[in-house]
Short mmCIF file of C-alpha atoms in Angstrom, two decimals:
data_model
loop_
_atom_site.label_atom_id
_atom_site.label_comp_id
_atom_site.label_asym_id
_atom_site.label_seq_id
_atom_site.Cartn_x
_atom_site.Cartn_y
_atom_site.Cartn_z
CA MET A 1 0.00 0.00 0.00
CA THR A 2 2.87 2.35 0.75
CA ALA A 3 4.69 1.44 -2.47
CA ALA A 4 3.68 4.61 -4.31
CA PHE A 5 4.70 6.96 -1.55
CA SER A 6 7.81 4.94 -0.86
CA ALA A 7 8.84 5.30 -4.51
CA ILE A 8 8.28 9.06 -4.47
CA GLN A 9 10.32 9.34 -1.30
CA ALA A 10 13.10 7.20 -2.78
CA SER A 11 13.46 9.38 -5.88
CA PHE A 12 13.39 12.52 -3.73
CA ALA A 13 16.01 11.08 -1.37
CA ASP A 14 18.32 9.92 -4.16
CA ALA A 15 18.27 13.36 -5.79
CA LEU A 16 19.12 15.13 -2.52
CA LEU A 17 22.70 13.92 -2.35
CA ASP A 18 23.35 13.69 -6.08
CA ALA A 19 23.01 17.01 -7.91
CA ASP A 20 23.42 15.21 -11.27
CA ARG A 21 20.12 13.44 -10.81
CA PRO A 22 17.01 15.12 -12.21
CA VAL A 23 14.53 16.82 -9.90
CA PRO A 24 11.92 14.20 -8.87
CA GLY A 25 9.07 13.90 -11.35
CA ALA A 26 6.37 13.79 -8.66
CA LEU A 27 6.54 17.56 -8.09
CA THR A 28 3.75 19.76 -9.42
CA LEU A 29 3.90 21.81 -12.60
CA GLN A 30 3.45 24.92 -10.51
CA ALA A 31 6.85 24.25 -9.07
CA ALA A 32 8.03 22.88 -12.41
CA GLY A 33 8.40 26.41 -13.75
CA ALA A 34 11.42 26.67 -11.51
CA PRO A 35 11.82 23.26 -9.96
CA ARG A 36 15.61 23.21 -9.91
CA LYS A 37 16.09 26.15 -7.63
CA ARG A 38 13.19 25.12 -5.42
CA PHE A 39 14.40 21.56 -5.09
CA ALA A 40 17.89 22.98 -4.59
CA VAL A 41 16.70 24.52 -1.30
CA TYR A 42 16.37 20.98 0.05
CA ARG A 43 19.69 19.88 -1.45
CA ASN A 44 21.35 22.90 0.08
CA ASN A 45 19.70 22.44 3.50
CA VAL A 46 20.88 18.84 3.66
CA ILE A 47 24.48 19.44 2.58
CA VAL A 48 25.01 22.70 4.46
CA GLY A 49 23.41 21.26 7.59
CA LEU A 50 25.73 18.24 7.57
CA VAL A 51 28.84 20.32 6.82
CA GLU A 52 27.96 22.79 9.59
CA ALA A 53 27.46 19.96 12.08
CA LEU A 54 30.95 18.63 11.23
CA ARG A 55 32.41 22.12 11.48
CA ALA A 56 30.95 22.48 14.96
CA GLN A 57 32.40 19.15 16.09
CA PHE A 58 35.88 19.55 14.52
CA PRO A 59 37.02 23.15 15.06
CA ALA A 60 40.74 22.34 15.44
CA THR A 61 40.69 20.10 12.36
CA GLU A 62 39.10 22.98 10.47
CA LYS A 63 41.66 25.47 11.74
CA ILE A 64 44.52 23.29 10.54
CA VAL A 65 43.25 22.96 6.96
CA GLY A 66 41.30 26.23 6.67
CA GLY A 67 37.57 26.79 6.22
CA GLU A 68 37.41 26.27 2.48
CA PHE A 69 39.38 23.01 2.46
CA PHE A 70 37.40 21.73 5.45
CA ALA A 71 34.04 22.52 3.82
CA ALA A 72 35.08 20.74 0.60
CA MET A 73 36.35 17.70 2.53
CA ALA A 74 33.24 17.61 4.78
CA ARG A 75 31.02 17.86 1.72
CA VAL A 76 32.60 14.81 0.07
CA TYR A 77 32.25 12.92 3.35
CA ALA A 78 28.60 13.96 3.82
CA VAL A 79 27.65 12.88 0.30
CA THR A 80 29.60 9.61 0.22
CA GLN A 81 29.01 8.60 3.86
CA PRO A 82 25.77 10.32 4.92
CA PRO A 83 24.52 9.93 8.52
CA ARG A 84 22.76 6.77 9.60
CA SER A 85 21.36 8.16 12.84
CA PRO A 86 19.20 11.13 13.81
CA ILE A 87 21.82 11.85 16.49
CA LEU A 88 23.99 13.97 14.24
CA LEU A 89 27.04 13.84 16.52
CA HIS A 90 27.40 10.17 15.62
CA HIS A 91 28.02 11.17 12.01
CA GLY A 92 31.44 12.50 13.05
CA ASN A 93 32.59 9.03 14.13
CA GLY A 94 33.54 8.00 10.60
CA PHE A 95 35.24 11.29 9.76
CA PRO A 96 38.80 10.46 10.95
CA GLY A 97 38.83 7.24 8.93
CA PHE A 98 37.61 9.19 5.92
CA ILE A 99 40.32 11.84 6.42
CA GLU A 100 43.00 9.12 6.42
CA GLN A 101 41.85 8.04 2.95
CA PHE A 102 41.21 11.56 1.62
CA GLU A 103 43.96 12.07 -0.93
CA PRO A 104 44.15 15.90 -0.77
CA ALA A 105 44.85 15.68 2.99
CA ALA A 106 47.65 13.11 2.61
CA GLU A 107 50.33 15.72 3.41
CA LEU A 108 48.89 16.03 6.92
CA PRO A 109 49.23 12.50 8.32
CA TYR A 110 48.37 13.70 11.86
CA LEU A 111 45.06 15.28 10.81
CA ALA A 112 42.97 12.15 11.42
CA ASP A 113 44.28 11.87 14.98
CA VAL A 114 43.39 15.50 15.70
CA ALA A 115 39.87 14.64 14.50
CA ARG A 116 39.92 11.55 16.77
CA LEU A 117 40.85 13.76 19.69
CA GLU A 118 37.92 16.04 18.88
CA ILE A 119 35.56 13.04 18.78
CA ALA A 120 36.86 12.01 22.21
CA ARG A 121 36.09 15.52 23.47
CA THR A 122 32.52 15.25 22.16
CA ARG A 123 32.09 11.88 23.83
CA ALA A 124 33.49 13.16 27.11
CA TYR A 125 31.19 16.19 26.92
CA HIS A 126 28.08 14.01 26.61
CA ALA A 127 29.24 11.10 28.82
CA ALA A 128 27.47 10.13 32.02
CA ASP A 129 28.18 12.27 35.08
CA ALA A 130 29.84 10.76 38.15
CA PRO A 131 31.30 12.35 41.29
CA THR A 132 35.05 11.94 41.49
CA LEU A 133 36.59 10.07 44.38
CA ASP A 134 37.29 12.07 47.52
CA PRO A 135 41.12 12.24 47.70
CA SER A 136 40.97 11.42 51.42
CA ARG A 137 39.92 7.88 50.46
CA TRP A 138 43.53 7.25 49.42
CA GLU A 139 44.92 8.22 52.81
CA GLY A 140 46.23 5.59 55.18
CA LEU A 141 46.42 2.78 52.61
CA ASP A 142 49.46 0.63 53.29
CA PRO A 143 51.58 -0.31 50.26
CA ALA A 144 50.22 -3.86 50.11
CA ALA A 145 46.62 -2.64 50.04
CA LEU A 146 47.51 -0.06 47.41
CA VAL A 147 49.08 -2.63 45.09
CA GLY A 148 45.96 -4.81 45.32
CA ALA A 149 43.44 -1.96 44.99
CA ARG A 150 41.27 -1.48 41.91
CA VAL A 151 39.63 1.69 40.75
CA THR A 152 36.57 2.60 38.71
CA LEU A 153 37.55 5.24 36.19
CA HIS A 154 35.37 8.21 35.36
CA PRO A 155 32.81 7.38 32.62
CA SER A 156 33.99 10.34 30.54
CA LEU A 157 37.63 9.18 30.49
CA GLN A 158 39.15 8.41 27.10
CA ILE A 159 42.65 7.66 25.89
CA LEU A 160 44.02 8.35 22.44
CA ARG A 161 47.44 6.98 21.48
CA SER A 162 49.02 8.71 18.53
CA LEU A 163 52.19 8.37 16.46
CA TYR A 164 52.12 12.17 16.23
CA PRO A 165 52.26 14.98 18.83
CA VAL A 166 48.46 15.07 18.77
CA VAL A 167 47.93 16.98 22.02
CA THR A 168 50.42 19.68 21.09
CA ILE A 169 48.94 20.08 17.60
CA TRP A 170 45.39 20.11 18.92
CA ALA A 171 46.23 22.68 21.62
CA MET A 172 47.85 24.98 19.07
CA ASN A 173 44.72 24.89 16.95
CA ALA A 174 42.09 25.00 19.68
CA GLY A 175 40.70 28.31 20.78
CA ASP A 176 42.66 31.42 19.92
CA ALA A 177 46.19 30.08 20.41
CA GLU A 178 48.73 31.26 17.81
CA PRO A 179 50.34 28.35 16.00
CA SER A 180 54.08 27.99 16.64
CA SER A 181 56.64 25.43 15.55
CA ILE A 182 56.66 22.09 17.32
CA GLU A 183 59.96 21.30 19.00
CA ASP A 184 59.31 17.67 19.83
CA SER A 185 57.57 15.86 16.97
CA GLY A 186 57.42 12.51 18.75
CA PRO A 187 54.33 10.44 19.54
CA GLU A 188 51.92 11.63 22.22
CA ASP A 189 49.17 9.89 24.16
CA ALA A 190 46.16 12.01 25.03
CA LEU A 191 43.91 11.80 28.05
CA ILE A 192 40.45 13.29 27.58
CA VAL A 193 38.22 13.54 30.65
CA ARG A 194 35.39 15.62 32.10
CA PRO A 195 35.41 15.19 35.90
CA ASP A 196 32.93 18.06 36.26
CA LEU A 197 31.53 20.31 33.51
CA ASP A 198 34.68 21.17 31.55
CA VAL A 199 36.36 18.73 29.18
CA GLN A 200 40.10 18.50 29.84
CA VAL A 201 42.77 17.33 27.42
CA ARG A 202 46.18 16.32 28.82
CA ARG A 203 49.30 14.70 27.50
CA LEU A 204 49.90 11.42 29.29
CA PRO A 205 53.35 10.63 30.69
CA ALA A 206 55.31 7.60 29.46
CA GLY A 207 53.36 4.39 30.05
CA GLY A 208 50.34 6.37 31.33
CA ALA A 209 48.07 5.16 28.52
CA ALA A 210 48.91 1.49 29.19
CA PHE A 211 48.42 2.07 32.93
CA LEU A 212 44.93 3.57 32.45
CA HIS A 213 43.94 0.97 29.85
CA ALA A 214 44.83 -1.78 32.32
CA LEU A 215 42.91 -0.08 35.14
CA ALA A 216 39.91 0.37 32.84
CA ALA A 217 40.05 -3.38 32.13
CA GLY A 218 39.84 -4.09 35.87
CA ALA A 219 43.51 -4.70 36.71
CA SER A 220 44.79 -3.91 40.20
CA LEU A 221 47.10 -0.92 40.59
CA GLY A 222 50.04 -3.31 40.91
CA ASP A 223 49.18 -5.26 37.78
CA ALA A 224 48.45 -2.06 35.88
CA ALA A 225 51.88 -0.73 36.86
CA THR A 226 53.47 -3.94 35.57
CA SER A 227 51.67 -3.50 32.22
CA ALA A 228 52.76 0.13 32.07
CA ILE A 229 56.42 -0.73 32.68
CA ALA A 230 56.22 -3.37 29.95
CA ASP A 231 54.83 -0.69 27.64
CA HIS A 232 57.42 1.89 28.62
CA PRO A 233 60.37 1.30 30.99
CA GLU A 234 60.28 4.94 32.15
CA PHE A 235 56.83 4.54 33.66
CA ASP A 236 56.72 6.36 37.01
CA LEU A 237 54.06 4.88 39.32
CA THR A 238 54.20 7.68 41.90
CA ALA A 239 53.72 10.42 39.32
CA ASN A 240 50.92 8.52 37.56
CA LEU A 241 49.13 7.83 40.84
CA ALA A 242 49.38 11.51 41.73
CA GLY A 243 47.86 12.29 38.33
CA LEU A 244 45.09 9.75 38.84
CA ILE A 245 44.16 11.30 42.18
CA GLY A 246 44.79 14.95 41.35
CA ALA A 247 42.93 14.98 38.04
CA GLY A 248 39.91 13.22 39.50
CA LEU A 249 40.13 10.26 37.12
CA ALA A 250 38.69 7.71 39.57
CA THR A 251 35.16 7.51 40.90
CA GLU A 252 35.57 4.46 43.15
CA LEU A 253 38.38 2.73 45.05
CA HIS A 254 37.99 -0.98 45.72
CA CYS A 255 40.44 -2.37 48.28
CA THR A 256 40.87 -6.15 48.49
CA PRO A 257 40.25 -6.98 52.13
CA THR A 258 43.45 -8.09 53.89
CA PRO A 259 43.31 -10.92 56.47
CA LYS A 260 43.58 -8.26 59.20
CA ASP A 261 40.37 -6.61 57.98
CA ILE A 262 38.44 -9.85 57.86
CA ALA A 263 39.47 -10.94 61.38
CA PRO A 264 36.82 -10.10 63.99
CA MET B 1 -5.18 8.13 28.26
CA PRO B 2 -2.11 10.08 27.14
CA ILE B 3 -1.03 13.10 29.19
CA PRO B 4 -2.34 16.20 27.40
CA SER B 5 -0.03 18.96 26.25
CA ARG B 6 -0.17 21.76 28.84
CA LEU B 7 2.20 24.60 27.99
CA PRO B 8 1.27 27.95 29.55
CA ALA B 9 -0.29 30.57 27.24
CA ALA B 10 2.89 32.62 27.41
CA ALA B 11 5.86 33.49 25.24
CA GLY B 12 8.79 31.07 25.12
CA VAL B 13 12.14 30.75 23.35
CA GLY B 14 14.07 27.98 21.66
CA PHE B 15 16.86 27.43 24.19
CA LYS B 16 20.46 28.09 23.13
CA PRO B 17 23.26 27.24 25.59
CA GLN B 18 24.86 30.69 25.12
CA HIS B 19 21.75 32.23 26.73
CA PHE B 20 21.76 29.99 29.79
CA ALA B 21 23.17 32.52 32.27
CA ASP B 22 20.70 35.21 31.13
CA ILE B 23 17.68 32.93 31.23
CA ILE B 24 18.53 31.51 34.65
CA GLY B 25 19.88 34.77 36.06
CA GLY B 26 16.99 37.22 36.17
CA GLU B 27 13.32 37.85 35.46
CA GLN B 28 12.69 37.17 31.79
CA PRO B 29 9.64 37.71 29.57
CA ILE B 30 9.16 33.98 29.03
CA GLY B 31 6.96 31.28 30.49
CA PHE B 32 8.59 28.26 28.86
CA VAL B 33 11.62 27.05 26.94
CA GLU B 34 11.78 24.60 24.06
CA ILE B 35 14.65 22.25 23.28
CA HIS B 36 15.45 20.08 20.29
CA ALA B 37 15.22 16.56 21.66
CA GLU B 38 18.18 15.26 19.61
CA ASN B 39 20.60 17.63 21.39
CA TYR B 40 19.87 15.98 24.75
CA MET B 41 20.34 12.32 23.95
CA GLY B 42 23.73 11.92 25.56
CA ALA B 43 23.97 10.47 29.08
CA GLY B 44 25.14 13.57 30.96
CA GLY B 45 27.38 16.61 30.83
CA PRO B 46 26.58 20.31 30.47
CA PRO B 47 23.48 19.80 28.26
CA HIS B 48 21.69 17.87 31.02
CA ALA B 49 23.05 20.10 33.79
CA GLN B 50 21.52 23.11 32.02
CA LEU B 51 18.28 21.37 31.13
CA GLY B 52 17.81 20.20 34.72
CA ALA B 53 18.22 23.77 35.97
CA LEU B 54 15.86 25.15 33.31
CA ARG B 55 13.25 22.51 34.08
CA GLU B 56 13.09 23.61 37.72
CA ARG B 57 12.29 27.14 36.72
CA TYR B 58 10.30 27.00 33.47
CA ALA B 59 7.69 24.95 31.70
CA LEU B 60 9.40 22.75 29.07
CA SER B 61 8.58 21.83 25.50
CA VAL B 62 10.51 18.95 23.89
CA HIS B 63 10.56 19.38 20.12
CA GLY B 64 11.80 16.48 18.00
CA VAL B 65 13.49 17.04 14.66
CA GLY B 66 14.55 13.51 13.72
CA LEU B 67 11.66 11.04 14.07
CA SER B 68 10.63 11.14 10.40
CA ILE B 69 6.92 10.86 11.18
CA GLY B 70 6.04 11.67 7.57
CA GLY B 71 8.20 8.86 6.17
CA ALA B 72 6.94 5.74 4.41
CA ALA B 73 9.06 3.42 6.56
CA ALA B 74 8.27 2.33 10.10
CA LEU B 75 9.48 4.69 12.85
CA ASP B 76 12.97 4.09 14.20
CA ALA B 77 12.27 2.12 17.39
CA GLU B 78 15.62 3.03 18.93
CA HIS B 79 15.01 6.70 18.36
CA LEU B 80 11.53 6.47 19.81
CA ALA B 81 13.03 4.77 22.88
CA ARG B 82 15.50 7.65 23.25
CA LEU B 83 12.62 10.13 23.09
CA LYS B 84 10.79 8.19 25.76
CA LEU B 85 13.86 8.23 28.00
CA LEU B 86 14.14 12.01 27.60
CA CYS B 87 10.44 12.60 28.26
CA ASP B 88 10.46 10.27 31.28
CA ARG B 89 13.49 12.08 32.68
CA TYR B 90 12.21 15.66 32.30
CA GLN B 91 8.41 15.23 32.21
CA PRO B 92 7.96 17.99 29.63
CA ASP B 93 4.72 19.95 29.33
CA SER B 94 4.60 19.21 25.64
CA PHE B 95 6.16 16.99 22.98
CA SER B 96 5.99 17.97 19.32
CA GLU B 97 7.28 16.79 15.94
CA HIS B 98 6.86 17.68 12.28
CA LEU B 99 4.68 16.80 9.32
CA ALA B 100 7.81 15.85 7.38
CA TRP B 101 10.27 13.05 6.82
CA SER B 102 14.02 13.07 7.42
CA SER B 103 15.10 9.43 7.05
CA HIS B 104 14.88 7.08 4.08
CA GLY B 105 16.54 3.72 3.72
CA GLU B 106 19.53 3.78 6.01
CA VAL B 107 20.17 7.50 5.64
CA PHE B 108 19.24 10.39 7.91
CA TYR B 109 19.02 13.57 5.80
CA ASN B 110 18.91 16.08 8.66
CA ASP B 111 16.18 18.16 7.05
CA LEU B 112 12.38 18.39 7.24
CA LEU B 113 11.38 17.01 3.85
CA PRO B 114 7.96 17.27 2.19
CA LEU B 115 5.41 14.60 1.30
CA PRO B 116 2.30 14.29 -0.86
CA TYR B 117 -0.99 14.62 0.99
CA THR B 118 -2.95 11.50 0.02
CA PRO B 119 -5.17 8.93 1.78
CA GLU B 120 -2.11 6.64 1.78
CA THR B 121 0.24 9.06 3.52
CA LEU B 122 -2.55 10.13 5.87
CA ALA B 123 -3.06 6.56 7.07
CA ARG B 124 0.68 6.06 7.48
CA ILE B 125 1.12 9.22 9.56
CA VAL B 126 -1.83 8.39 11.80
CA GLU B 127 -0.23 4.97 12.47
CA HIS B 128 3.06 6.67 13.35
CA ILE B 129 1.40 9.19 15.66
CA ASP B 130 -0.56 6.43 17.40
CA LEU B 131 2.72 4.67 18.11
CA VAL B 132 4.38 7.86 19.40
CA GLN B 133 1.49 8.72 21.70
CA THR B 134 1.22 5.16 22.99
CA THR B 135 4.96 4.86 23.58
CA LEU B 136 5.42 8.23 25.26
CA GLY B 137 2.08 8.12 27.06
CA ARG B 138 1.61 11.72 25.96
CA GLU B 139 -0.38 13.68 23.47
CA MET B 140 1.92 14.90 20.72
CA LEU B 141 1.62 18.06 18.67
CA LEU B 142 2.22 17.91 14.91
CA GLU B 143 3.70 20.98 13.21
CA ASN B 144 2.74 22.31 9.77
CA PRO B 145 5.83 22.45 7.51
CA SER B 146 7.40 25.16 5.40
CA THR B 147 7.64 23.81 1.86
CA TYR B 148 9.36 24.77 -1.38
CA VAL B 149 7.67 22.24 -3.66
CA THR B 150 4.29 20.51 -3.86
CA PHE B 151 3.35 17.10 -5.26
CA VAL B 152 1.21 16.08 -8.22
CA ASP B 153 -0.28 13.26 -6.14
CA SER B 154 -1.67 15.45 -3.35
CA THR B 155 -5.44 15.22 -2.98
CA PHE B 156 -5.86 17.11 0.31
CA PRO B 157 -5.16 20.76 1.06
CA GLU B 158 -2.62 20.89 3.90
CA THR B 159 -5.10 22.31 6.42
CA GLU B 160 -7.58 19.52 5.74
CA PHE B 161 -4.80 16.93 5.90
CA LEU B 162 -3.69 18.18 9.32
CA ALA B 163 -7.27 18.39 10.60
CA GLU B 164 -7.92 14.81 9.52
CA ILE B 165 -4.69 13.55 11.12
CA ALA B 166 -5.64 15.29 14.38
CA ARG B 167 -9.18 13.92 14.25
CA ARG B 168 -8.10 10.33 13.62
CA SER B 169 -5.07 10.20 15.93
CA GLY B 170 -6.24 12.56 18.67
CA CYS B 171 -2.98 14.51 18.42
CA GLY B 172 -2.76 18.27 18.92
CA LEU B 173 -1.29 20.69 16.41
CA LEU B 174 1.58 23.12 16.50
CA LEU B 175 0.88 26.06 14.22
CA ASP B 176 4.04 27.62 12.80
CA VAL B 177 2.86 30.96 11.46
CA ASN B 178 6.16 31.68 9.72
CA ASN B 179 5.86 28.34 7.92
CA VAL B 180 2.34 29.32 6.81
CA PHE B 181 3.69 32.56 5.36
CA VAL B 182 6.76 30.96 3.74
CA SER B 183 4.75 28.15 2.09
CA ALA B 184 1.97 30.48 0.92
CA LYS B 185 4.43 32.90 -0.72
CA ASN B 186 6.34 30.02 -2.31
CA HIS B 187 3.19 28.46 -3.77
CA GLY B 188 1.38 31.66 -4.64
CA THR B 189 -1.48 31.07 -2.21
CA ASP B 190 -3.07 33.27 0.46
CA PRO B 191 -1.78 32.83 4.03
CA THR B 192 -4.91 34.44 5.51
CA SER B 193 -7.17 31.87 3.81
CA TYR B 194 -4.86 29.11 5.02
CA LEU B 195 -5.18 30.32 8.60
CA ALA B 196 -8.96 30.71 8.24
CA ALA B 197 -9.09 27.03 7.26
CA PHE B 198 -6.68 25.87 9.97
CA PRO B 199 -8.27 23.74 12.72
CA MET B 200 -7.45 26.23 15.52
CA ALA B 201 -9.34 24.23 18.15
CA ARG B 202 -6.55 21.61 17.93
CA VAL B 203 -3.69 24.11 18.28
CA LYS B 204 -1.77 23.94 21.57
CA GLU B 205 1.36 25.88 20.59
CA ILE B 206 2.46 28.46 18.06
CA HIS B 207 5.90 28.92 16.46
CA LEU B 208 7.23 32.22 15.15
CA GLY B 209 10.58 32.66 13.44
CA GLY B 210 12.43 34.60 10.76
CA HIS B 211 12.82 33.74 7.09
CA ASP B 212 15.11 34.72 4.20
CA GLU B 213 13.83 36.22 0.98
CA GLN B 214 15.22 34.97 -2.34
CA THR B 215 13.89 34.55 -5.85
CA ASP B 216 13.68 31.37 -7.91
CA ASP B 217 14.91 30.82 -11.49
CA ASP B 218 11.79 32.55 -12.86
CA GLY B 219 12.20 35.57 -10.60
CA ALA B 220 9.27 34.48 -8.41
CA PRO B 221 9.66 35.00 -4.65
CA LEU B 222 11.29 32.11 -2.85
CA LEU B 223 11.18 32.37 0.93
CA ILE B 224 13.48 30.19 3.02
CA ASP B 225 12.56 29.10 6.53
CA ALA B 226 15.99 30.08 7.87
CA HIS B 227 15.37 30.89 11.56
CA GLY B 228 18.22 33.39 11.45
CA SER B 229 16.49 36.79 11.77
CA PRO B 230 13.65 38.60 13.57
CA VAL B 231 10.03 37.63 12.92
CA ALA B 232 8.81 39.52 9.82
CA ASP B 233 6.02 42.11 10.13
CA PRO B 234 3.46 40.23 8.00
CA VAL B 235 4.06 37.15 10.17
CA TRP B 236 3.36 39.18 13.33
CA ALA B 237 0.14 40.42 11.73
CA LEU B 238 -0.98 36.87 10.81
CA TYR B 239 -0.12 35.75 14.33
CA GLU B 240 -2.17 38.49 15.96
CA ASN B 241 -5.17 37.58 13.81
CA ALA B 242 -4.82 33.89 14.62
CA ILE B 243 -4.55 34.57 18.36
CA ALA B 244 -7.55 36.91 18.24
CA ARG B 245 -9.55 33.94 16.98
CA SER B 246 -8.19 31.22 19.24
CA GLY B 247 -7.39 33.14 22.41
CA PRO B 248 -3.89 33.16 23.95
CA LEU B 249 -1.67 30.15 23.20
CA ALA B 250 1.90 29.18 24.10
CA THR B 251 4.04 31.04 21.55
CA LEU B 252 7.65 30.18 20.77
CA ILE B 253 10.28 32.38 19.16
CA GLU B 254 12.65 30.21 17.10
CA TRP B 255 16.08 31.65 16.30
CA ASP B 256 18.49 28.82 15.45
CA ASN B 257 21.07 30.41 13.14
CA ASN B 258 23.09 33.61 13.60
CA VAL B 259 21.82 33.39 17.18
CA PRO B 260 21.66 36.93 18.63
CA ALA B 261 22.56 38.19 22.09
CA TRP B 262 19.88 37.46 24.67
CA PRO B 263 18.34 40.99 24.77
CA VAL B 264 17.47 40.74 21.05
CA LEU B 265 15.72 37.40 21.53
CA ALA B 266 14.04 38.65 24.72
CA ARG B 267 12.65 41.60 22.74
CA GLU B 268 11.00 39.20 20.29
CA ALA B 269 9.55 37.21 23.20
CA ARG B 270 8.25 40.43 24.77
CA ALA B 271 6.56 41.39 21.49
CA ALA B 272 4.76 38.02 21.45
CA SER B 273 3.91 38.46 25.12
CA ASP B 274 2.34 41.88 24.43
CA ILE B 275 0.14 40.41 21.70
CA LEU B 276 -0.90 37.58 24.03
CA SER B 277 -1.84 40.11 26.74
CA ARG B 278 -3.96 42.10 24.27
CA ALA B 279 -5.71 38.92 23.15
CA ALA B 280 -6.38 37.93 26.76
CA ALA B 281 -7.77 41.38 27.54
CA ALA B 282 -10.01 41.30 24.46
CA LYS B 283 -11.30 37.89 25.46
CA ALA B 284 -12.05 39.06 29.00
CA ALA B 285 -13.83 42.21 27.78
#
């Protein structure tokens, strides 16, 4: 029963993203006097709306390549990989992968990771809220209890490991900062978290990403430290613990009961 | 029995985060705020912190822009579930959506797209609205669209189509007066006649917004529903006439692009508020 309407909708939909297709034949003659420009309002709304949504989600990526390049790149993405969900923010998820394959951006191999960092910021912004752990909860733990303790990390916490200095590049292109030359062009791991209302982006110290990944997977602090040292021999447990506590990355501390605690 | 829409007969604004401090800070000429549902479908963060604070102080309208009620395909069950979650969380005074489609096949087009008005599409939309009202447990309001094209297949005038949808589904209507003006100018019809034929008894909310003026390839006027400027004078005049007939109704100022500083938007809300007061006084006299 809905075949007729479905067919009309299909021809309308197909012509929205492909300007080479004719204007759908189901439109009235009244509009047919000037159907191209009238139908073009819809084409324009769709494309401009999708490009603007990407622009809003990827401001640093846009700043790196410039507005005109970004709009052209976003337009190709929107037409070839249009959104699948009415939650438009999800459309950005495929953008870094697209950038990696986008030939004109090949000279900027770090660009996709900057876009990944911006996706992580969006996710952190919209993630569930959770109160961070009161720092006093860490007081008085003996070393054995500390090694066996597990933590629940904040639901907004995300880690991005990059072969490029992604945090430095992002920071130079976020907000009003003036770009300057990068002294250390080595890899950087980014921590993105929103303990309260503001999303924070930090560069993780050596082994910090492996440490947090292990904690997120449920490892004890001791086991997570072992993983981190395996990842990077310069891993510094004291400094990383201080970061974990100071930056409010944990929401819960679970101490394995020691025999002393269980005894009556 | 779904919960009826119950917005106050006052002026309201489409909420923009940059206005949060102003709206929360002092006395403002508004009785409600409206949000786009799809912007509040994350789990937490600043959007929900702001919405929670607004909800404590103002009546709330949740306005969906992505359900594709006018589409041929079945409604997106996941999206409907997200809308239910949002409505359950904030208990809005009204939920509304559009006489339009935005999804086809796997793709979401992020625009309010037009449809032919036929017995077939009528039946489909009534089915969709039944499902929305049953799922949310609320009356929904359906908004008249702004359109740039019309369809050969249409057998109903838009006003009759909306009246019949409301009669069969029991839904309320959201009358967008700017959309009436935009569509009428684009199709060479008379906006006053359209409003005279509109089923005002079903209207629970009014939208006002700005439009852009262009011309098409033949030099005929082509108005764009751009929501990026003040409400135009002829739209204010149509609004005042409509309100004189219906009595005061919740009236929203929509300004989604080139969003101005709060005082500019507040001035538009105050203008709507003044018209509502005059209509209330005339009714009481």
